[in-house]
mmCIF file of N, CA, C and O in Angstrom:
data_model
loop_
_atom_site.group_PDB
_atom_site.id
_atom_site.type_symbol
_atom_site.label_atom_id
_atom_site.label_comp_id
_atom_site.label_asym_id
_atom_site.label_seq_id
_atom_site.Cartn_x
_atom_site.Cartn_y
_atom_site.Cartn_z
ATOM 1 N N MET A 1 0.787 -1.210 -0.015
ATOM 2 C CA MET A 1 -0.017 0.020 -0.015
ATOM 3 C C MET A 1 0.824 1.257 0.014
ATOM 4 O O MET A 1 0.414 2.320 -0.327
ATOM 5 N N ASP A 2 2.071 1.147 0.330
ATOM 6 C CA ASP A 2 2.942 2.257 0.399
ATOM 7 C C ASP A 2 3.117 2.951 -0.962
ATOM 8 O O ASP A 2 3.140 4.150 -1.077
ATOM 9 N N GLU A 3 3.156 2.081 -2.029
ATOM 10 C CA GLU A 3 3.246 2.615 -3.408
ATOM 11 C C GLU A 3 1.955 3.411 -3.788
ATOM 12 O O GLU A 3 2.062 4.455 -4.442
ATOM 13 N N SER A 4 0.784 2.894 -3.346
ATOM 14 C CA SER A 4 -0.399 3.627 -3.609
ATOM 15 C C SER A 4 -0.434 4.966 -2.914
ATOM 16 O O SER A 4 -0.874 5.964 -3.472
ATOM 17 N N ASN A 5 0.057 4.964 -1.667
ATOM 18 C CA ASN A 5 0.105 6.220 -0.962
ATOM 19 C C ASN A 5 1.032 7.241 -1.638
ATOM 20 O O ASN A 5 0.684 8.441 -1.715
ATOM 21 N N LYS A 6 2.173 6.808 -2.092
ATOM 22 C CA LYS A 6 3.047 7.661 -2.877
ATOM 23 C C LYS A 6 2.436 8.257 -4.059
ATOM 24 O O LYS A 6 2.475 9.452 -4.352
ATOM 25 N N LYS A 7 1.749 7.396 -4.812
ATOM 26 C CA LYS A 7 1.090 7.874 -6.053
ATOM 27 C C LYS A 7 -0.042 8.887 -5.710
ATOM 28 O O LYS A 7 -0.147 9.872 -6.395
ATOM 29 N N LEU A 8 -0.795 8.598 -4.670
ATOM 30 C CA LEU A 8 -1.899 9.509 -4.277
ATOM 31 C C LEU A 8 -1.352 10.840 -3.776
ATOM 32 O O LEU A 8 -1.880 11.870 -4.107
ATOM 33 N N ASP A 9 -0.180 10.765 -3.090
ATOM 34 C CA ASP A 9 0.406 12.037 -2.647
ATOM 35 C C ASP A 9 0.898 12.871 -3.806
ATOM 36 O O ASP A 9 0.861 14.077 -3.790
ATOM 37 N N GLU A 10 1.457 12.178 -4.847
ATOM 38 C CA GLU A 10 1.897 12.857 -6.027
ATOM 39 C C GLU A 10 0.741 13.492 -6.740
ATOM 40 O O GLU A 10 0.860 14.642 -7.213
ATOM 41 N N VAL A 11 -0.374 12.780 -6.821
ATOM 42 C CA VAL A 11 -1.495 13.361 -7.531
ATOM 43 C C VAL A 11 -2.053 14.556 -6.741
ATOM 44 O O VAL A 11 -2.366 15.556 -7.301
ATOM 45 N N ALA A 12 -2.122 14.439 -5.364
ATOM 46 C CA ALA A 12 -2.538 15.537 -4.564
ATOM 47 C C ALA A 12 -1.662 16.720 -4.755
ATOM 48 O O ALA A 12 -2.169 17.887 -4.836
ATOM 49 N N ASP A 13 -0.330 16.494 -4.796
ATOM 50 C CA ASP A 13 0.554 17.637 -4.945
ATOM 51 C C ASP A 13 0.404 18.321 -6.329
ATOM 52 O O ASP A 13 0.392 19.568 -6.430
ATOM 53 N N GLN A 14 0.251 17.510 -7.381
ATOM 54 C CA GLN A 14 -0.048 18.080 -8.774
ATOM 55 C C GLN A 14 -1.297 18.842 -8.784
ATOM 56 O O GLN A 14 -1.359 19.933 -9.367
ATOM 57 N N LEU A 15 -2.392 18.312 -8.189
ATOM 58 C CA LEU A 15 -3.666 19.033 -8.227
ATOM 59 C C LEU A 15 -3.574 20.346 -7.505
ATOM 60 O O LEU A 15 -3.924 21.390 -7.984
ATOM 61 N N ASN A 16 -2.947 20.312 -6.283
ATOM 62 C CA ASN A 16 -2.818 21.559 -5.509
ATOM 63 C C ASN A 16 -1.932 22.589 -6.237
ATOM 64 O O ASN A 16 -2.241 23.729 -6.277
ATOM 65 N N GLU A 17 -0.843 22.133 -6.835
ATOM 66 C CA GLU A 17 0.006 23.045 -7.597
ATOM 67 C C GLU A 17 -0.761 23.724 -8.768
ATOM 68 O O GLU A 17 -0.647 24.916 -8.946
ATOM 69 N N ASN A 18 -1.498 22.938 -9.468
ATOM 70 C CA ASN A 18 -2.241 23.517 -10.620
ATOM 71 C C ASN A 18 -3.432 24.409 -10.129
ATOM 72 O O ASN A 18 -3.595 25.482 -10.734
ATOM 73 N N ILE A 19 -4.109 24.001 -9.110
ATOM 74 C CA ILE A 19 -5.170 24.840 -8.596
ATOM 75 C C ILE A 19 -4.611 26.179 -8.047
ATOM 76 O O ILE A 19 -5.116 27.170 -8.347
ATOM 77 N N LEU A 20 -3.464 26.110 -7.367
ATOM 78 C CA LEU A 20 -2.930 27.343 -6.858
ATOM 79 C C LEU A 20 -2.441 28.234 -7.975
ATOM 80 O O LEU A 20 -2.548 29.473 -7.881
ATOM 81 N N ALA A 21 -1.873 27.651 -9.054
ATOM 82 C CA ALA A 21 -1.456 28.429 -10.228
ATOM 83 C C ALA A 21 -2.641 29.090 -10.851
ATOM 84 O O ALA A 21 -2.553 30.315 -11.152
ATOM 85 N N VAL A 22 -3.733 28.398 -11.021
ATOM 86 C CA VAL A 22 -4.963 29.037 -11.646
ATOM 87 C C VAL A 22 -5.495 30.123 -10.719
ATOM 88 O O VAL A 22 -5.833 31.250 -11.208
ATOM 89 N N LYS A 23 -5.536 29.867 -9.454
ATOM 90 C CA LYS A 23 -6.020 30.917 -8.473
ATOM 91 C C LYS A 23 -5.121 32.158 -8.577
ATOM 92 O O LYS A 23 -5.628 33.268 -8.588
ATOM 93 N N GLY A 24 -3.855 31.907 -8.597
ATOM 94 C CA GLY A 24 -2.931 33.047 -8.686
ATOM 95 C C GLY A 24 -3.117 33.877 -9.939
ATOM 96 O O GLY A 24 -3.091 35.081 -9.890
ATOM 97 N N THR A 25 -3.297 33.166 -11.041
ATOM 98 C CA THR A 25 -3.568 33.822 -12.303
ATOM 99 C C THR A 25 -4.857 34.643 -12.197
ATOM 100 O O THR A 25 -4.906 35.805 -12.698
ATOM 101 N N LEU A 26 -5.901 34.016 -11.725
ATOM 102 C CA LEU A 26 -7.182 34.778 -11.625
ATOM 103 C C LEU A 26 -7.056 35.992 -10.726
ATOM 104 O O LEU A 26 -7.619 36.989 -10.996
ATOM 105 N N GLU A 27 -6.288 35.832 -9.643
ATOM 106 C CA GLU A 27 -6.130 37.011 -8.725
ATOM 107 C C GLU A 27 -5.351 38.141 -9.381
ATOM 108 O O GLU A 27 -5.663 39.220 -9.222
ATOM 109 N N LEU A 28 -4.312 37.772 -10.209
ATOM 110 C CA LEU A 28 -3.564 38.724 -10.939
ATOM 111 C C LEU A 28 -4.461 39.455 -11.964
ATOM 112 O O LEU A 28 -4.446 40.679 -12.099
ATOM 113 N N ILE A 29 -5.290 38.665 -12.681
ATOM 114 C CA ILE A 29 -6.188 39.306 -13.634
ATOM 115 C C ILE A 29 -7.171 40.180 -12.949
ATOM 116 O O ILE A 29 -7.433 41.305 -13.455
ATOM 117 N N ASP A 30 -7.617 39.819 -11.769
ATOM 118 C CA ASP A 30 -8.571 40.630 -11.026
ATOM 119 C C ASP A 30 -8.014 41.974 -10.709
ATOM 120 O O ASP A 30 -8.835 42.985 -10.696
ATOM 121 N N THR A 31 -6.761 42.156 -10.484
ATOM 122 C CA THR A 31 -6.172 43.449 -10.190
ATOM 123 C C THR A 31 -6.126 44.364 -11.397
ATOM 124 O O THR A 31 -5.925 45.520 -11.200
ATOM 125 N N SER A 32 -6.266 43.829 -12.580
ATOM 126 C CA SER A 32 -6.091 44.653 -13.739
ATOM 127 C C SER A 32 -7.372 44.723 -14.630
ATOM 128 O O SER A 32 -7.295 45.277 -15.751
ATOM 129 N N VAL A 33 -8.485 44.262 -14.139
ATOM 130 C CA VAL A 33 -9.679 44.280 -14.999
ATOM 131 C C VAL A 33 -10.620 45.400 -14.506
ATOM 132 O O VAL A 33 -10.534 45.938 -13.444
ATOM 133 N N GLU A 34 -11.556 45.608 -15.396
ATOM 134 C CA GLU A 34 -12.662 46.607 -15.110
ATOM 135 C C GLU A 34 -13.557 46.063 -14.028
ATOM 136 O O GLU A 34 -13.588 44.841 -13.695
ATOM 137 N N ASP A 35 -14.303 46.978 -13.379
ATOM 138 C CA ASP A 35 -15.100 46.635 -12.211
ATOM 139 C C ASP A 35 -16.147 45.545 -12.545
ATOM 140 O O ASP A 35 -16.489 44.798 -11.725
ATOM 141 N N GLU A 36 -16.669 45.543 -13.838
ATOM 142 C CA GLU A 36 -17.715 44.621 -14.128
ATOM 143 C C GLU A 36 -17.281 43.161 -14.114
ATOM 144 O O GLU A 36 -18.080 42.244 -13.944
ATOM 145 N N LEU A 37 -15.966 42.905 -14.287
ATOM 146 C CA LEU A 37 -15.459 41.543 -14.301
ATOM 147 C C LEU A 37 -15.052 41.031 -12.899
ATOM 148 O O LEU A 37 -14.907 39.875 -12.660
ATOM 149 N N HIS A 38 -14.912 41.981 -11.984
ATOM 150 C CA HIS A 38 -14.445 41.681 -10.592
ATOM 151 C C HIS A 38 -15.306 40.593 -9.959
ATOM 152 O O HIS A 38 -14.750 39.594 -9.450
ATOM 153 N N PRO A 39 -16.620 40.729 -9.952
ATOM 154 C CA PRO A 39 -17.439 39.699 -9.323
ATOM 155 C C PRO A 39 -17.233 38.301 -9.940
ATOM 156 O O PRO A 39 -17.276 37.262 -9.235
ATOM 157 N N LEU A 40 -17.089 38.244 -11.263
ATOM 158 C CA LEU A 40 -16.881 36.950 -11.909
ATOM 159 C C LEU A 40 -15.596 36.297 -11.429
ATOM 160 O O LEU A 40 -15.510 35.119 -11.280
ATOM 161 N N LEU A 41 -14.590 37.129 -11.326
ATOM 162 C CA LEU A 41 -13.257 36.580 -10.908
ATOM 163 C C LEU A 41 -13.266 36.143 -9.472
ATOM 164 O O LEU A 41 -12.625 35.154 -9.136
ATOM 165 N N ILE A 42 -13.965 36.896 -8.625
ATOM 166 C CA ILE A 42 -14.059 36.468 -7.268
ATOM 167 C C ILE A 42 -14.788 35.085 -7.158
ATOM 168 O O ILE A 42 -14.372 34.235 -6.421
ATOM 169 N N LYS A 43 -15.896 34.930 -8.002
ATOM 170 C CA LYS A 43 -16.561 33.631 -8.008
ATOM 171 C C LYS A 43 -15.649 32.564 -8.534
ATOM 172 O O LYS A 43 -15.663 31.409 -8.033
ATOM 173 N N ALA A 44 -14.865 32.841 -9.541
ATOM 174 C CA ALA A 44 -13.954 31.880 -10.105
ATOM 175 C C ALA A 44 -12.930 31.439 -9.068
ATOM 176 O O ALA A 44 -12.655 30.210 -8.907
ATOM 177 N N VAL A 45 -12.385 32.349 -8.293
ATOM 178 C CA VAL A 45 -11.428 32.005 -7.237
ATOM 179 C C VAL A 45 -12.088 31.155 -6.164
ATOM 180 O O VAL A 45 -11.565 30.185 -5.651
ATOM 181 N N ALA A 46 -13.295 31.537 -5.786
ATOM 182 C CA ALA A 46 -14.063 30.810 -4.785
ATOM 183 C C ALA A 46 -14.310 29.353 -5.286
ATOM 184 O O ALA A 46 -14.195 28.401 -4.475
ATOM 185 N N ARG A 47 -14.636 29.238 -6.566
ATOM 186 C CA ARG A 47 -14.850 27.860 -7.087
ATOM 187 C C ARG A 47 -13.520 27.028 -7.118
ATOM 188 O O ARG A 47 -13.607 25.819 -6.910
ATOM 189 N N MET A 48 -12.397 27.680 -7.362
ATOM 190 C CA MET A 48 -11.162 26.964 -7.301
ATOM 191 C C MET A 48 -10.933 26.508 -5.841
ATOM 192 O O MET A 48 -10.361 25.355 -5.661
ATOM 193 N N ASP A 49 -11.251 27.324 -4.856
ATOM 194 C CA ASP A 49 -11.173 26.818 -3.467
ATOM 195 C C ASP A 49 -12.009 25.646 -3.242
ATOM 196 O O ASP A 49 -11.574 24.692 -2.572
ATOM 197 N N ILE A 50 -13.238 25.677 -3.753
ATOM 198 C CA ILE A 50 -14.071 24.481 -3.539
ATOM 199 C C ILE A 50 -13.552 23.269 -4.264
ATOM 200 O O ILE A 50 -13.554 22.171 -3.698
ATOM 201 N N ILE A 51 -13.001 23.407 -5.547
ATOM 202 C CA ILE A 51 -12.404 22.322 -6.173
ATOM 203 C C ILE A 51 -11.222 21.743 -5.431
ATOM 204 O O ILE A 51 -11.040 20.506 -5.327
ATOM 205 N N GLN A 52 -10.448 22.613 -4.831
ATOM 206 C CA GLN A 52 -9.307 22.167 -4.041
ATOM 207 C C GLN A 52 -9.715 21.398 -2.849
ATOM 208 O O GLN A 52 -9.213 20.282 -2.528
ATOM 209 N N LYS A 53 -10.761 21.815 -2.127
ATOM 210 C CA LYS A 53 -11.284 21.188 -0.939
ATOM 211 C C LYS A 53 -11.846 19.792 -1.365
ATOM 212 O O LYS A 53 -11.568 18.776 -0.678
ATOM 213 N N ILE A 54 -12.630 19.755 -2.425
ATOM 214 C CA ILE A 54 -13.271 18.540 -2.828
ATOM 215 C C ILE A 54 -12.155 17.500 -3.271
ATOM 216 O O ILE A 54 -12.261 16.283 -2.935
ATOM 217 N N SER A 55 -11.149 17.966 -4.018
ATOM 218 C CA SER A 55 -10.138 17.067 -4.456
ATOM 219 C C SER A 55 -9.331 16.535 -3.257
ATOM 220 O O SER A 55 -8.951 15.325 -3.292
ATOM 221 N N ASP A 56 -9.087 17.342 -2.292
ATOM 222 C CA ASP A 56 -8.405 16.935 -1.053
ATOM 223 C C ASP A 56 -9.228 15.803 -0.391
ATOM 224 O O ASP A 56 -8.725 14.771 0.085
ATOM 225 N N GLU A 57 -10.554 16.109 -0.254
ATOM 226 C CA GLU A 57 -11.400 15.115 0.409
ATOM 227 C C GLU A 57 -11.493 13.788 -0.374
ATOM 228 O O GLU A 57 -11.497 12.711 0.260
ATOM 229 N N MET A 58 -11.523 13.904 -1.704
ATOM 230 C CA MET A 58 -11.654 12.780 -2.568
ATOM 231 C C MET A 58 -10.386 11.892 -2.393
ATOM 232 O O MET A 58 -10.455 10.676 -2.291
ATOM 233 N N LEU A 59 -9.265 12.528 -2.453
ATOM 234 C CA LEU A 59 -7.942 11.761 -2.271
ATOM 235 C C LEU A 59 -7.824 11.208 -0.944
ATOM 236 O O LEU A 59 -7.322 10.064 -0.747
ATOM 237 N N ALA A 60 -8.307 11.873 0.096
ATOM 238 C CA ALA A 60 -8.239 11.250 1.478
ATOM 239 C C ALA A 60 -9.128 10.050 1.615
ATOM 240 O O ALA A 60 -8.767 9.045 2.175
ATOM 241 N N ALA A 61 -10.277 10.140 0.979
ATOM 242 C CA ALA A 61 -11.216 8.953 0.981
ATOM 243 C C ALA A 61 -10.650 7.813 0.183
ATOM 244 O O ALA A 61 -10.695 6.613 0.635
ATOM 245 N N LEU A 62 -10.037 8.096 -0.943
ATOM 246 C CA LEU A 62 -9.393 7.051 -1.753
ATOM 247 C C LEU A 62 -8.245 6.392 -0.985
ATOM 248 O O LEU A 62 -8.077 5.174 -0.965
ATOM 249 N N LYS A 63 -7.464 7.213 -0.355
ATOM 250 C CA LYS A 63 -6.365 6.667 0.493
ATOM 251 C C LYS A 63 -6.902 5.750 1.595
ATOM 252 O O LYS A 63 -6.318 4.723 1.848
ATOM 253 N N SER A 64 -7.990 6.194 2.191
ATOM 254 C CA SER A 64 -8.535 5.378 3.305
ATOM 255 C C SER A 64 -9.111 4.053 2.713
ATOM 256 O O SER A 64 -8.939 3.005 3.369
ATOM 257 N N CYS A 65 -9.719 4.081 1.588
ATOM 258 C CA CYS A 65 -10.120 2.857 0.898
ATOM 259 C C CYS A 65 -8.947 1.929 0.629
ATOM 260 O O CYS A 65 -9.131 0.676 0.889
ATOM 261 N N PHE A 66 -7.848 2.428 0.118
ATOM 262 C CA PHE A 66 -6.708 1.606 -0.169
ATOM 263 C C PHE A 66 -6.171 1.053 1.155
ATOM 264 O O PHE A 66 -5.765 -0.149 1.211
ATOM 265 N N GLU A 67 -6.165 1.832 2.244
ATOM 266 C CA GLU A 67 -5.663 1.332 3.454
ATOM 267 C C GLU A 67 -6.578 0.152 4.010
ATOM 268 O O GLU A 67 -6.057 -0.856 4.494
ATOM 269 N N LYS A 68 -7.888 0.310 3.861
ATOM 270 C CA LYS A 68 -8.802 -0.713 4.322
ATOM 271 C C LYS A 68 -8.675 -1.974 3.474
ATOM 272 O O LYS A 68 -8.770 -3.090 4.012
ATOM 273 N N MET A 69 -8.477 -1.794 2.179
ATOM 274 C CA MET A 69 -8.259 -2.925 1.313
ATOM 275 C C MET A 69 -6.974 -3.670 1.728
ATOM 276 O O MET A 69 -6.987 -4.882 1.714
ATOM 277 N N GLY A 70 -5.956 -2.916 2.081
ATOM 278 C CA GLY A 70 -4.668 -3.536 2.563
ATOM 279 C C GLY A 70 -4.896 -4.316 3.837
ATOM 280 O O GLY A 70 -4.307 -5.359 3.984
ATOM 281 N N GLU A 71 -5.716 -3.733 4.730
ATOM 282 C CA GLU A 71 -5.912 -4.420 6.034
ATOM 283 C C GLU A 71 -6.765 -5.716 5.812
ATOM 284 O O GLU A 71 -6.496 -6.638 6.448
ATOM 285 N N THR A 72 -7.616 -5.700 4.837
ATOM 286 C CA THR A 72 -8.484 -6.836 4.547
ATOM 287 C C THR A 72 -7.606 -7.978 3.979
ATOM 288 O O THR A 72 -7.844 -9.185 4.262
ATOM 289 N N ARG A 73 -6.603 -7.660 3.196
ATOM 290 C CA ARG A 73 -5.738 -8.656 2.616
ATOM 291 C C ARG A 73 -4.809 -9.301 3.612
ATOM 292 O O ARG A 73 -4.311 -10.381 3.315
ATOM 293 N N GLU A 74 -4.537 -8.584 4.645
ATOM 294 C CA GLU A 74 -3.580 -9.120 5.637
ATOM 295 C C GLU A 74 -4.180 -10.077 6.551
ATOM 296 O O GLU A 74 -4.836 -10.788 6.672
#
């Protein structure tokens, strides 16, 4: 199961890295756009936060499943 945990950690790191990059880009764009786009960018950043939270929860659940499968096999 150690190999599965490593792979899940790598996936989690990649997801977080990409989500943070998109959020950073959106925040940079927000500082240079007209007022009418500001609310849309705020919503986009909030949605990226939600995506990050959900992906973290999904990976934690998957990790737990793999651990339980490992315990069952032993």
